[in-house]
Amino acid sequence: MRILVATASKHGATREIGTQLGSDLSTGLKERGVDAEVTVLDTNDVDTVMDYDAVVLGSAIYFGRWLKSADKLVDRELMYLEDRPVWLFSSGPVTPADKAESSKWATVPWAVEHHMFGGKIDRSVLNFAERLAMRALHAEDGDYRNVDEITTWADSICTHLTARTVR
């Protein structure tokens, strides 16, 4: 079984979620006796999802939207995404608009599930406009990602994939 974990990340926090998901999926499937190859890529580096049996696709959310590279990947590969199990995730909601964005991805008929993860705010890596937005929102620097939540979600994906291989 070939699984793709693809992420769109502006400052690296979403990429780190994808890396952990890839590791947890590899471990979880191996423990279940499933021979799996898990590839973790940035969305810009994905040529096609056609060669994968399952896809986990995630993006950071900025100002209520997924990053363009994630949207472009979905637009370009939609017919293949509709043909296989796909899990979507978003990370880093810090505004009401960001939280509303999750409903768009939660309702696409071709995805098994959409999950919202906390993000990470580090003003030292933000550009001027991003720092102004964080100040206006009174958002505090911090890492709001939950490692256990990521592992639990990966485990649920493994359970789903294992059930598919047993049929």
Tab-separated table of N, CA and C in Angstrom:
chain	number	residue	atom	x	y	z
A	1	MET	N	0.844	-1.171	0.000
A	1	MET	CA	0.000	0.000	0.000
A	1	MET	C	0.892	1.237	0.000
A	2	ARG	N	0.577	2.186	-0.868
A	2	ARG	CA	1.325	3.447	-0.946
A	2	ARG	C	0.437	4.583	-0.457
A	3	ILE	N	0.965	5.348	0.500
A	3	ILE	CA	0.213	6.439	1.101
A	3	ILE	C	1.009	7.727	0.939
A	4	LEU	N	0.326	8.784	0.523
A	4	LEU	CA	0.933	10.099	0.394
A	4	LEU	C	0.419	11.001	1.507
A	5	VAL	N	1.344	11.654	2.196
A	5	VAL	CA	1.011	12.731	3.122
A	5	VAL	C	1.591	13.990	2.495
A	6	ALA	N	0.716	14.912	2.089
A	6	ALA	CA	1.159	16.144	1.427
A	6	ALA	C	0.693	17.340	2.243
A	7	THR	N	1.604	18.294	2.441
A	7	THR	CA	1.261	19.464	3.244
A	7	THR	C	1.666	20.757	2.545
A	8	ALA	N	0.867	21.780	2.796
A	8	ALA	CA	1.202	23.148	2.392
A	8	ALA	C	1.469	23.911	3.685
A	9	SER	N	2.685	24.373	3.831
A	9	SER	CA	3.104	25.008	5.073
A	9	SER	C	3.876	26.276	4.758
A	10	LYS	N	3.534	27.355	5.421
A	10	LYS	CA	4.214	28.613	5.153
A	10	LYS	C	5.466	28.774	6.015
A	11	HIS	N	5.359	28.396	7.287
A	11	HIS	CA	6.483	28.586	8.203
A	11	HIS	C	6.974	27.271	8.816
A	12	GLY	N	6.426	26.132	8.391
A	12	GLY	CA	6.947	24.840	8.810
A	12	GLY	C	6.120	24.070	9.821
A	13	ALA	N	5.201	24.700	10.529
A	13	ALA	CA	4.438	23.995	11.564
A	13	ALA	C	3.518	22.928	10.969
A	14	THR	N	2.862	23.233	9.866
A	14	THR	CA	1.986	22.249	9.224
A	14	THR	C	2.813	21.121	8.628
A	15	ARG	N	3.965	21.445	8.080
A	15	ARG	CA	4.876	20.420	7.565
A	15	ARG	C	5.271	19.451	8.688
A	16	GLU	N	5.508	19.990	9.888
A	16	GLU	CA	5.854	19.133	11.029
A	16	GLU	C	4.702	18.213	11.405
A	17	ILE	N	3.459	18.688	11.307
A	17	ILE	CA	2.297	17.825	11.537
A	17	ILE	C	2.297	16.698	10.514
A	18	GLY	N	2.543	17.039	9.241
A	18	GLY	CA	2.589	16.022	8.186
A	18	GLY	C	3.683	14.997	8.417
A	19	THR	N	4.831	15.451	8.877
A	19	THR	CA	5.942	14.536	9.164
A	19	THR	C	5.565	13.581	10.285
A	20	GLN	N	4.938	14.115	11.339
A	20	GLN	CA	4.509	13.231	12.427
A	20	GLN	C	3.443	12.249	11.946
A	21	LEU	N	2.487	12.729	11.157
A	21	LEU	CA	1.460	11.824	10.617
A	21	LEU	C	2.099	10.713	9.800
A	22	GLY	N	3.066	11.054	8.956
A	22	GLY	CA	3.747	10.045	8.146
A	22	GLY	C	4.421	8.999	9.004
A	23	SER	N	5.118	9.428	10.030
A	23	SER	CA	5.793	8.501	10.937
A	23	SER	C	4.791	7.626	11.683
A	24	ASP	N	3.736	8.247	12.204
A	24	ASP	CA	2.716	7.496	12.941
A	24	ASP	C	1.975	6.516	12.034
A	25	LEU	N	1.715	6.898	10.792
A	25	LEU	CA	1.059	5.983	9.853
A	25	LEU	C	1.960	4.787	9.548
A	26	SER	N	3.226	5.049	9.305
A	26	SER	CA	4.171	3.951	9.029
A	26	SER	C	4.213	2.971	10.182
A	27	THR	N	4.361	3.500	11.388
A	27	THR	CA	4.436	2.651	12.579
A	27	THR	C	3.132	1.901	12.808
A	28	GLY	N	2.017	2.624	12.744
A	28	GLY	CA	0.716	2.016	13.004
A	28	GLY	C	0.350	0.925	12.020
A	29	LEU	N	0.648	1.132	10.750
A	29	LEU	CA	0.330	0.105	9.749
A	29	LEU	C	1.252	-1.097	9.889
A	30	LYS	N	2.515	-0.849	10.183
A	30	LYS	CA	3.468	-1.951	10.392
A	30	LYS	C	3.023	-2.804	11.578
A	31	GLU	N	2.599	-2.161	12.671
A	31	GLU	CA	2.116	-2.893	13.849
A	31	GLU	C	0.882	-3.727	13.530
A	32	ARG	N	0.116	-3.321	12.527
A	32	ARG	CA	-1.085	-4.054	12.125
A	32	ARG	C	-0.797	-5.083	11.029
A	33	GLY	N	0.465	-5.209	10.663
A	33	GLY	CA	0.852	-6.196	9.656
A	33	GLY	C	0.580	-5.772	8.228
A	34	VAL	N	0.418	-4.465	7.999
A	34	VAL	CA	0.170	-3.962	6.653
A	34	VAL	C	1.480	-3.440	6.081
A	35	ASP	N	1.854	-3.962	4.923
A	35	ASP	CA	3.063	-3.504	4.239
A	35	ASP	C	2.734	-2.187	3.541
A	36	ALA	N	3.294	-1.096	4.054
A	36	ALA	CA	2.953	0.227	3.528
A	36	ALA	C	4.203	1.057	3.324
A	37	GLU	N	4.152	1.856	2.270
A	37	GLU	CA	5.184	2.851	1.999
A	37	GLU	C	4.515	4.214	2.138
A	38	VAL	N	4.986	5.004	3.096
A	38	VAL	CA	4.403	6.317	3.354
A	38	VAL	C	5.389	7.379	2.881
A	39	THR	N	4.921	8.239	1.992
A	39	THR	CA	5.736	9.321	1.450
A	39	THR	C	5.189	10.641	1.960
A	40	VAL	N	6.075	11.489	2.484
A	40	VAL	CA	5.690	12.808	2.975
A	40	VAL	C	6.326	13.855	2.065
A	41	LEU	N	5.476	14.712	1.462
A	41	LEU	CA	5.945	15.735	0.525
A	41	LEU	C	5.249	17.063	0.776
A	42	ASP	N	5.887	18.132	0.354
A	42	ASP	CA	5.208	19.422	0.266
A	42	ASP	C	4.268	19.358	-0.939
A	43	THR	N	3.147	20.044	-0.866
A	43	THR	CA	2.187	19.999	-1.977
A	43	THR	C	2.817	20.449	-3.290
A	44	ASN	N	3.752	21.384	-3.238
A	44	ASN	CA	4.431	21.834	-4.462
A	44	ASN	C	5.261	20.744	-5.116
A	45	ASP	N	5.624	19.717	-4.365
A	45	ASP	CA	6.478	18.646	-4.881
A	45	ASP	C	5.706	17.414	-5.337
A	46	VAL	N	4.379	17.463	-5.288
A	46	VAL	CA	3.547	16.328	-5.692
A	46	VAL	C	3.253	16.440	-7.183
A	47	ASP	N	3.733	15.453	-7.951
A	47	ASP	CA	3.437	15.432	-9.386
A	47	ASP	C	2.018	14.947	-9.635
A	48	THR	N	1.647	13.855	-8.958
A	48	THR	CA	0.303	13.298	-9.086
A	48	THR	C	0.007	12.436	-7.868
A	49	VAL	N	-1.271	12.306	-7.537
A	49	VAL	CA	-1.670	11.399	-6.462
A	49	VAL	C	-2.087	10.046	-7.030
A	50	MET	N	-2.075	9.933	-8.344
A	50	MET	CA	-2.536	8.736	-9.031
A	50	MET	C	-1.799	7.474	-8.579
A	51	ASP	N	-0.541	7.605	-8.189
A	51	ASP	CA	0.269	6.442	-7.828
A	51	ASP	C	0.095	6.000	-6.384
A	52	TYR	N	-0.800	6.648	-5.652
A	52	TYR	CA	-0.986	6.332	-4.235
A	52	TYR	C	-2.348	5.695	-3.997
A	53	ASP	N	-2.388	4.807	-3.012
A	53	ASP	CA	-3.635	4.130	-2.649
A	53	ASP	C	-4.487	4.965	-1.700
A	54	ALA	N	-3.844	5.872	-0.965
A	54	ALA	CA	-4.542	6.739	-0.018
A	54	ALA	C	-3.757	8.046	0.096
A	55	VAL	N	-4.467	9.113	0.443
A	55	VAL	CA	-3.847	10.435	0.533
A	55	VAL	C	-4.296	11.131	1.810
A	56	VAL	N	-3.328	11.741	2.490
A	56	VAL	CA	-3.601	12.643	3.603
A	56	VAL	C	-3.085	14.004	3.148
A	57	LEU	N	-3.971	14.983	3.086
A	57	LEU	CA	-3.623	16.290	2.543
A	57	LEU	C	-3.970	17.370	3.549
A	58	GLY	N	-2.990	18.216	3.866
A	58	GLY	CA	-3.232	19.257	4.844
A	58	GLY	C	-2.630	20.588	4.444
A	59	SER	N	-3.191	21.635	5.009
A	59	SER	CA	-2.696	22.981	4.737
A	59	SER	C	-2.818	23.849	5.972
A	60	ALA	N	-1.881	24.768	6.083
A	60	ALA	CA	-2.034	25.848	7.049
A	60	ALA	C	-3.170	26.735	6.557
A	61	ILE	N	-3.834	27.369	7.496
A	61	ILE	CA	-4.892	28.313	7.152
A	61	ILE	C	-4.391	29.716	7.452
A	62	TYR	N	-4.516	30.589	6.464
A	62	TYR	CA	-4.170	31.995	6.626
A	62	TYR	C	-5.336	32.835	6.164
A	63	PHE	N	-5.825	33.668	7.053
A	63	PHE	CA	-6.921	34.582	6.737
A	63	PHE	C	-8.109	33.838	6.128
A	64	GLY	N	-8.413	32.677	6.714
A	64	GLY	CA	-9.601	31.932	6.338
A	64	GLY	C	-9.469	31.024	5.134
A	65	ARG	N	-8.261	30.809	4.648
A	65	ARG	CA	-8.098	29.999	3.433
A	65	ARG	C	-6.904	29.061	3.540
A	66	TRP	N	-7.023	27.938	2.809
A	66	TRP	CA	-5.865	27.063	2.623
A	66	TRP	C	-4.849	27.808	1.770
A	67	LEU	N	-3.597	27.400	1.863
A	67	LEU	CA	-2.558	27.978	1.012
A	67	LEU	C	-2.800	27.588	-0.442
A	68	LYS	N	-2.384	28.446	-1.352
A	68	LYS	CA	-2.646	28.242	-2.784
A	68	LYS	C	-2.114	26.918	-3.302
A	69	SER	N	-0.954	26.483	-2.820
A	69	SER	CA	-0.388	25.234	-3.349
A	69	SER	C	-1.270	24.030	-3.026
A	70	ALA	N	-1.950	24.056	-1.886
A	70	ALA	CA	-2.872	22.965	-1.543
A	70	ALA	C	-4.115	23.027	-2.422
A	71	ASP	N	-4.663	24.231	-2.584
A	71	ASP	CA	-5.833	24.396	-3.455
A	71	ASP	C	-5.521	23.961	-4.890
A	72	LYS	N	-4.355	24.343	-5.381
A	72	LYS	CA	-3.972	23.968	-6.748
A	72	LYS	C	-3.842	22.455	-6.890
A	73	LEU	N	-3.286	21.800	-5.871
A	73	LEU	CA	-3.159	20.345	-5.921
A	73	LEU	C	-4.535	19.692	-5.985
A	74	VAL	N	-5.462	20.158	-5.155
A	74	VAL	CA	-6.820	19.607	-5.182
A	74	VAL	C	-7.457	19.839	-6.546
A	75	ASP	N	-7.381	21.043	-7.063
A	75	ASP	CA	-7.978	21.345	-8.369
A	75	ASP	C	-7.401	20.455	-9.468
A	76	ARG	N	-6.080	20.299	-9.468
A	76	ARG	CA	-5.398	19.539	-10.514
A	76	ARG	C	-5.659	18.037	-10.409
A	77	GLU	N	-5.784	17.515	-9.185
A	77	GLU	CA	-5.852	16.069	-8.975
A	77	GLU	C	-7.227	15.565	-8.527
A	78	LEU	N	-8.247	16.414	-8.622
A	78	LEU	CA	-9.551	16.071	-8.075
A	78	LEU	C	-10.072	14.727	-8.555
A	79	MET	N	-9.946	14.424	-9.841
A	79	MET	CA	-10.503	13.150	-10.331
A	79	MET	C	-9.812	11.951	-9.694
A	80	TYR	N	-8.546	12.084	-9.324
A	80	TYR	CA	-7.837	10.993	-8.649
A	80	TYR	C	-8.161	10.971	-7.163
A	81	LEU	N	-8.342	12.143	-6.562
A	81	LEU	CA	-8.696	12.205	-5.144
A	81	LEU	C	-10.061	11.573	-4.905
A	82	GLU	N	-10.966	11.748	-5.844
A	82	GLU	CA	-12.309	11.171	-5.710
A	82	GLU	C	-12.300	9.652	-5.811
A	83	ASP	N	-11.188	9.106	-6.247
A	83	ASP	CA	-11.072	7.684	-6.549
A	83	ASP	C	-10.407	6.851	-5.459
A	84	ARG	N	-10.030	7.457	-4.355
A	84	ARG	CA	-9.283	6.757	-3.304
A	84	ARG	C	-9.613	7.381	-1.956
A	85	PRO	N	-9.290	6.702	-0.858
A	85	PRO	CA	-9.543	7.316	0.448
A	85	PRO	C	-8.630	8.518	0.675
A	86	VAL	N	-9.237	9.633	1.106
A	86	VAL	CA	-8.509	10.877	1.332
A	86	VAL	C	-8.932	11.453	2.679
A	87	TRP	N	-7.933	11.858	3.447
A	87	TRP	CA	-8.160	12.567	4.700
A	87	TRP	C	-7.592	13.961	4.541
A	88	LEU	N	-8.339	14.959	5.009
A	88	LEU	CA	-7.912	16.352	4.912
A	88	LEU	C	-7.701	16.906	6.315
A	89	PHE	N	-6.732	17.803	6.429
A	89	PHE	CA	-6.589	18.512	7.697
A	89	PHE	C	-6.153	19.944	7.454
A	90	SER	N	-6.515	20.782	8.403
A	90	SER	CA	-6.118	22.182	8.409
A	90	SER	C	-5.414	22.443	9.729
A	91	SER	N	-4.505	23.408	9.717
A	91	SER	CA	-3.832	23.739	10.968
A	91	SER	C	-3.681	25.238	11.123
A	92	GLY	N	-3.741	25.665	12.371
A	92	GLY	CA	-3.422	27.029	12.711
A	92	GLY	C	-4.541	28.024	12.702
A	93	PRO	N	-5.782	27.648	12.955
A	93	PRO	CA	-6.814	28.678	12.948
A	93	PRO	C	-6.591	29.659	14.095
A	94	VAL	N	-6.589	30.945	13.756
A	94	VAL	CA	-6.442	31.964	14.790
A	94	VAL	C	-7.498	33.048	14.669
A	95	THR	N	-8.318	33.001	13.614
A	95	THR	CA	-9.378	33.997	13.455
A	95	THR	C	-10.706	33.280	13.255
A	96	PRO	N	-11.828	33.956	13.497
A	96	PRO	CA	-13.126	33.340	13.219
A	96	PRO	C	-13.247	32.893	11.762
A	97	ALA	N	-12.668	33.640	10.828
A	97	ALA	CA	-12.726	33.244	9.414
A	97	ALA	C	-11.960	31.944	9.193
A	98	ASP	N	-10.836	31.770	9.877
A	98	ASP	CA	-10.085	30.534	9.749
A	98	ASP	C	-10.911	29.351	10.210
A	99	LYS	N	-11.620	29.512	11.312
A	99	LYS	CA	-12.439	28.417	11.831
A	99	LYS	C	-13.593	28.114	10.892
A	100	ALA	N	-14.141	29.117	10.247
A	100	ALA	CA	-15.233	28.901	9.298
A	100	ALA	C	-14.757	28.125	8.080
A	101	GLU	N	-13.507	28.285	7.722
A	101	GLU	CA	-12.957	27.602	6.550
A	101	GLU	C	-13.082	26.093	6.675
A	102	SER	N	-13.022	25.585	7.890
A	102	SER	CA	-13.056	24.139	8.054
A	102	SER	C	-14.332	23.534	7.485
A	103	SER	N	-15.438	24.276	7.485
A	103	SER	CA	-16.690	23.724	6.983
A	103	SER	C	-16.601	23.408	5.493
A	104	LYS	N	-15.865	24.202	4.737
A	104	LYS	CA	-15.694	23.927	3.306
A	104	LYS	C	-15.049	22.556	3.101
A	105	TRP	N	-14.003	22.291	3.850
A	105	TRP	CA	-13.285	21.030	3.677
A	105	TRP	C	-13.988	19.879	4.375
A	106	ALA	N	-14.759	20.161	5.380
A	106	ALA	CA	-15.464	19.101	6.104
A	106	ALA	C	-16.614	18.534	5.290
A	107	THR	N	-17.045	19.254	4.281
A	107	THR	CA	-18.233	18.816	3.548
A	107	THR	C	-17.958	18.280	2.152
A	108	VAL	N	-16.703	18.221	1.726
A	108	VAL	CA	-16.471	17.686	0.386
A	108	VAL	C	-16.806	16.192	0.390
A	109	PRO	N	-17.559	15.735	-0.601
A	109	PRO	CA	-18.054	14.356	-0.573
A	109	PRO	C	-16.982	13.286	-0.785
A	110	TRP	N	-15.845	13.656	-1.314
A	110	TRP	CA	-14.826	12.663	-1.618
A	110	TRP	C	-13.843	12.425	-0.475
A	111	ALA	N	-13.915	13.196	0.593
A	111	ALA	CA	-12.992	13.020	1.723
A	111	ALA	C	-13.618	12.136	2.796
A	112	VAL	N	-12.813	11.252	3.345
A	112	VAL	CA	-13.260	10.425	4.461
A	112	VAL	C	-13.548	11.316	5.666
A	113	GLU	N	-12.647	12.286	5.887
A	113	GLU	CA	-12.763	13.136	7.073
A	113	GLU	C	-11.912	14.383	6.892
A	114	HIS	N	-12.313	15.439	7.587
A	114	HIS	CA	-11.483	16.635	7.717
A	114	HIS	C	-11.219	16.838	9.203
A	115	HIS	N	-9.959	17.145	9.549
A	115	HIS	CA	-9.602	17.379	10.955
A	115	HIS	C	-8.932	18.744	11.072
A	116	MET	N	-9.251	19.453	12.141
A	116	MET	CA	-8.657	20.758	12.410
A	116	MET	C	-7.668	20.621	13.556
A	117	PHE	N	-6.405	20.976	13.306
A	117	PHE	CA	-5.373	20.968	14.339
A	117	PHE	C	-5.022	22.404	14.716
A	118	GLY	N	-4.583	22.567	15.946
A	118	GLY	CA	-4.041	23.854	16.350
A	118	GLY	C	-2.757	24.116	15.589
A	119	GLY	N	-2.321	25.333	15.586
A	119	GLY	CA	-1.099	25.694	14.868
A	119	GLY	C	-0.036	26.207	15.806
A	120	LYS	N	0.855	26.978	15.256
A	120	LYS	CA	1.970	27.524	16.020
A	120	LYS	C	2.139	28.987	15.612
A	121	ILE	N	2.279	29.843	16.607
A	121	ILE	CA	2.515	31.257	16.337
A	121	ILE	C	3.887	31.620	16.882
A	122	ASP	N	4.737	32.081	15.983
A	122	ASP	CA	6.080	32.533	16.346
A	122	ASP	C	6.323	33.826	15.573
A	123	ARG	N	6.122	34.942	16.239
A	123	ARG	CA	6.224	36.241	15.561
A	123	ARG	C	7.579	36.463	14.902
A	124	SER	N	8.611	35.800	15.393
A	124	SER	CA	9.954	36.019	14.833
A	124	SER	C	10.059	35.551	13.381
A	125	VAL	N	9.140	34.691	12.930
A	125	VAL	CA	9.200	34.219	11.542
A	125	VAL	C	8.099	34.828	10.674
A	126	LEU	N	7.248	35.652	11.265
A	126	LEU	CA	6.136	36.243	10.513
A	126	LEU	C	6.567	37.508	9.796
A	127	ASN	N	5.915	37.773	8.660
A	127	ASN	CA	6.176	39.037	7.975
A	127	ASN	C	5.393	40.157	8.666
A	128	PHE	N	5.598	41.374	8.197
A	128	PHE	CA	5.011	42.540	8.847
A	128	PHE	C	3.480	42.443	8.918
A	129	ALA	N	2.845	42.099	7.811
A	129	ALA	CA	1.380	42.013	7.773
A	129	ALA	C	0.870	40.930	8.728
A	130	GLU	N	1.565	39.804	8.776
A	130	GLU	CA	1.161	38.723	9.680
A	130	GLU	C	1.310	39.139	11.144
A	131	ARG	N	2.389	39.845	11.452
A	131	ARG	CA	2.582	40.327	12.829
A	131	ARG	C	1.482	41.325	13.213
A	132	LEU	N	1.118	42.211	12.279
A	132	LEU	CA	0.027	43.153	12.545
A	132	LEU	C	-1.286	42.408	12.805
A	133	ALA	N	-1.557	41.396	12.001
A	133	ALA	CA	-2.787	40.608	12.176
A	133	ALA	C	-2.795	39.926	13.541
A	134	MET	N	-1.675	39.363	13.947
A	134	MET	CA	-1.597	38.692	15.248
A	134	MET	C	-1.795	39.694	16.384
A	135	ARG	N	-1.248	40.886	16.209
A	135	ARG	CA	-1.423	41.930	17.233
A	135	ARG	C	-2.904	42.323	17.316
A	136	ALA	N	-3.543	42.518	16.170
A	136	ALA	CA	-4.955	42.919	16.151
A	136	ALA	C	-5.849	41.849	16.780
A	137	LEU	N	-5.466	40.592	16.625
A	137	LEU	CA	-6.254	39.482	17.181
A	137	LEU	C	-5.896	39.181	18.633
A	138	HIS	N	-4.882	39.855	19.125
A	138	HIS	CA	-4.379	39.594	20.478
A	138	HIS	C	-3.948	38.137	20.620
A	139	ALA	N	-3.412	37.578	19.542
A	139	ALA	CA	-2.953	36.183	19.542
A	139	ALA	C	-1.578	36.106	20.198
A	140	GLU	N	-1.438	35.141	21.065
A	140	GLU	CA	-0.186	34.948	21.787
A	140	GLU	C	0.715	33.965	21.059
A	141	ASP	N	2.029	34.215	21.108
A	141	ASP	CA	2.980	33.237	20.592
A	141	ASP	C	2.795	31.927	21.349
A	142	GLY	N	2.950	30.836	20.644
A	142	GLY	CA	2.853	29.535	21.299
A	142	GLY	C	2.645	28.429	20.287
A	143	ASP	N	2.870	27.225	20.740
A	143	ASP	CA	2.657	26.037	19.923
A	143	ASP	C	1.367	25.386	20.394
A	144	TYR	N	0.324	25.476	19.573
A	144	TYR	CA	-0.995	24.983	19.932
A	144	TYR	C	-1.296	23.615	19.326
A	145	ARG	N	-0.265	22.997	18.755
A	145	ARG	CA	-0.435	21.652	18.206
A	145	ARG	C	-0.397	20.647	19.352
A	146	ASN	N	-1.181	19.588	19.226
A	146	ASN	CA	-1.260	18.570	20.263
A	146	ASN	C	-0.743	17.255	19.674
A	147	VAL	N	0.424	16.832	20.123
A	147	VAL	CA	1.068	15.629	19.598
A	147	VAL	C	0.175	14.402	19.765
A	148	ASP	N	-0.475	14.281	20.909
A	148	ASP	CA	-1.354	13.126	21.142
A	148	ASP	C	-2.551	13.131	20.199
A	149	GLU	N	-3.080	14.304	19.906
A	149	GLU	CA	-4.209	14.414	18.981
A	149	GLU	C	-3.792	13.965	17.575
A	150	ILE	N	-2.591	14.349	17.164
A	150	ILE	CA	-2.082	13.942	15.849
A	150	ILE	C	-1.924	12.425	15.794
A	151	THR	N	-1.345	11.845	16.834
A	151	THR	CA	-1.142	10.397	16.899
A	151	THR	C	-2.481	9.653	16.897
A	152	THR	N	-3.442	10.162	17.638
A	152	THR	CA	-4.768	9.531	17.687
A	152	THR	C	-5.432	9.563	16.320
A	153	TRP	N	-5.305	10.693	15.614
A	153	TRP	CA	-5.906	10.785	14.287
A	153	TRP	C	-5.222	9.829	13.314
A	154	ALA	N	-3.901	9.748	13.384
A	154	ALA	CA	-3.163	8.803	12.530
A	154	ALA	C	-3.618	7.380	12.815
A	155	ASP	N	-3.845	7.058	14.081
A	155	ASP	CA	-4.302	5.720	14.449
A	155	ASP	C	-5.671	5.417	13.840
A	156	SER	N	-6.556	6.412	13.816
A	156	SER	CA	-7.877	6.184	13.213
A	156	SER	C	-7.761	5.975	11.702
A	157	ILE	N	-6.811	6.653	11.071
A	157	ILE	CA	-6.574	6.435	9.643
A	157	ILE	C	-6.053	5.017	9.422
A	158	CYS	N	-5.130	4.589	10.271
A	158	CYS	CA	-4.595	3.209	10.170
A	158	CYS	C	-5.709	2.177	10.315
A	159	THR	N	-6.606	2.413	11.263
A	159	THR	CA	-7.729	1.489	11.468
A	159	THR	C	-8.572	1.403	10.200
A	160	HIS	N	-8.862	2.529	9.601
A	160	HIS	CA	-9.659	2.564	8.374
A	160	HIS	C	-8.933	1.837	7.236
A	161	LEU	N	-7.659	2.124	7.068
A	161	LEU	CA	-6.893	1.500	5.981
A	161	LEU	C	-6.738	-0.004	6.193
A	162	THR	N	-6.560	-0.409	7.431
A	162	THR	CA	-6.434	-1.832	7.732
A	162	THR	C	-7.734	-2.564	7.428
A	163	ALA	N	-8.859	-1.966	7.758
A	163	ALA	CA	-10.159	-2.575	7.457
A	163	ALA	C	-10.344	-2.747	5.963
A	164	ARG	N	-9.827	-1.789	5.182
A	164	ARG	CA	-9.944	-1.871	3.715
A	164	ARG	C	-9.109	-3.016	3.148
A	165	THR	N	-7.943	-3.296	3.762
A	165	THR	CA	-7.062	-4.340	3.226
A	165	THR	C	-7.530	-5.730	3.612
A	166	VAL	N	-8.362	-5.851	4.663
A	166	VAL	CA	-8.815	-7.148	5.138
A	166	VAL	C	-9.925	-7.698	4.258
A	167	ARG	N	-10.694	-6.824	3.624
A	167	ARG	CA	-11.845	-7.252	2.813
A	167	ARG	C	-11.526	-8.335	1.837
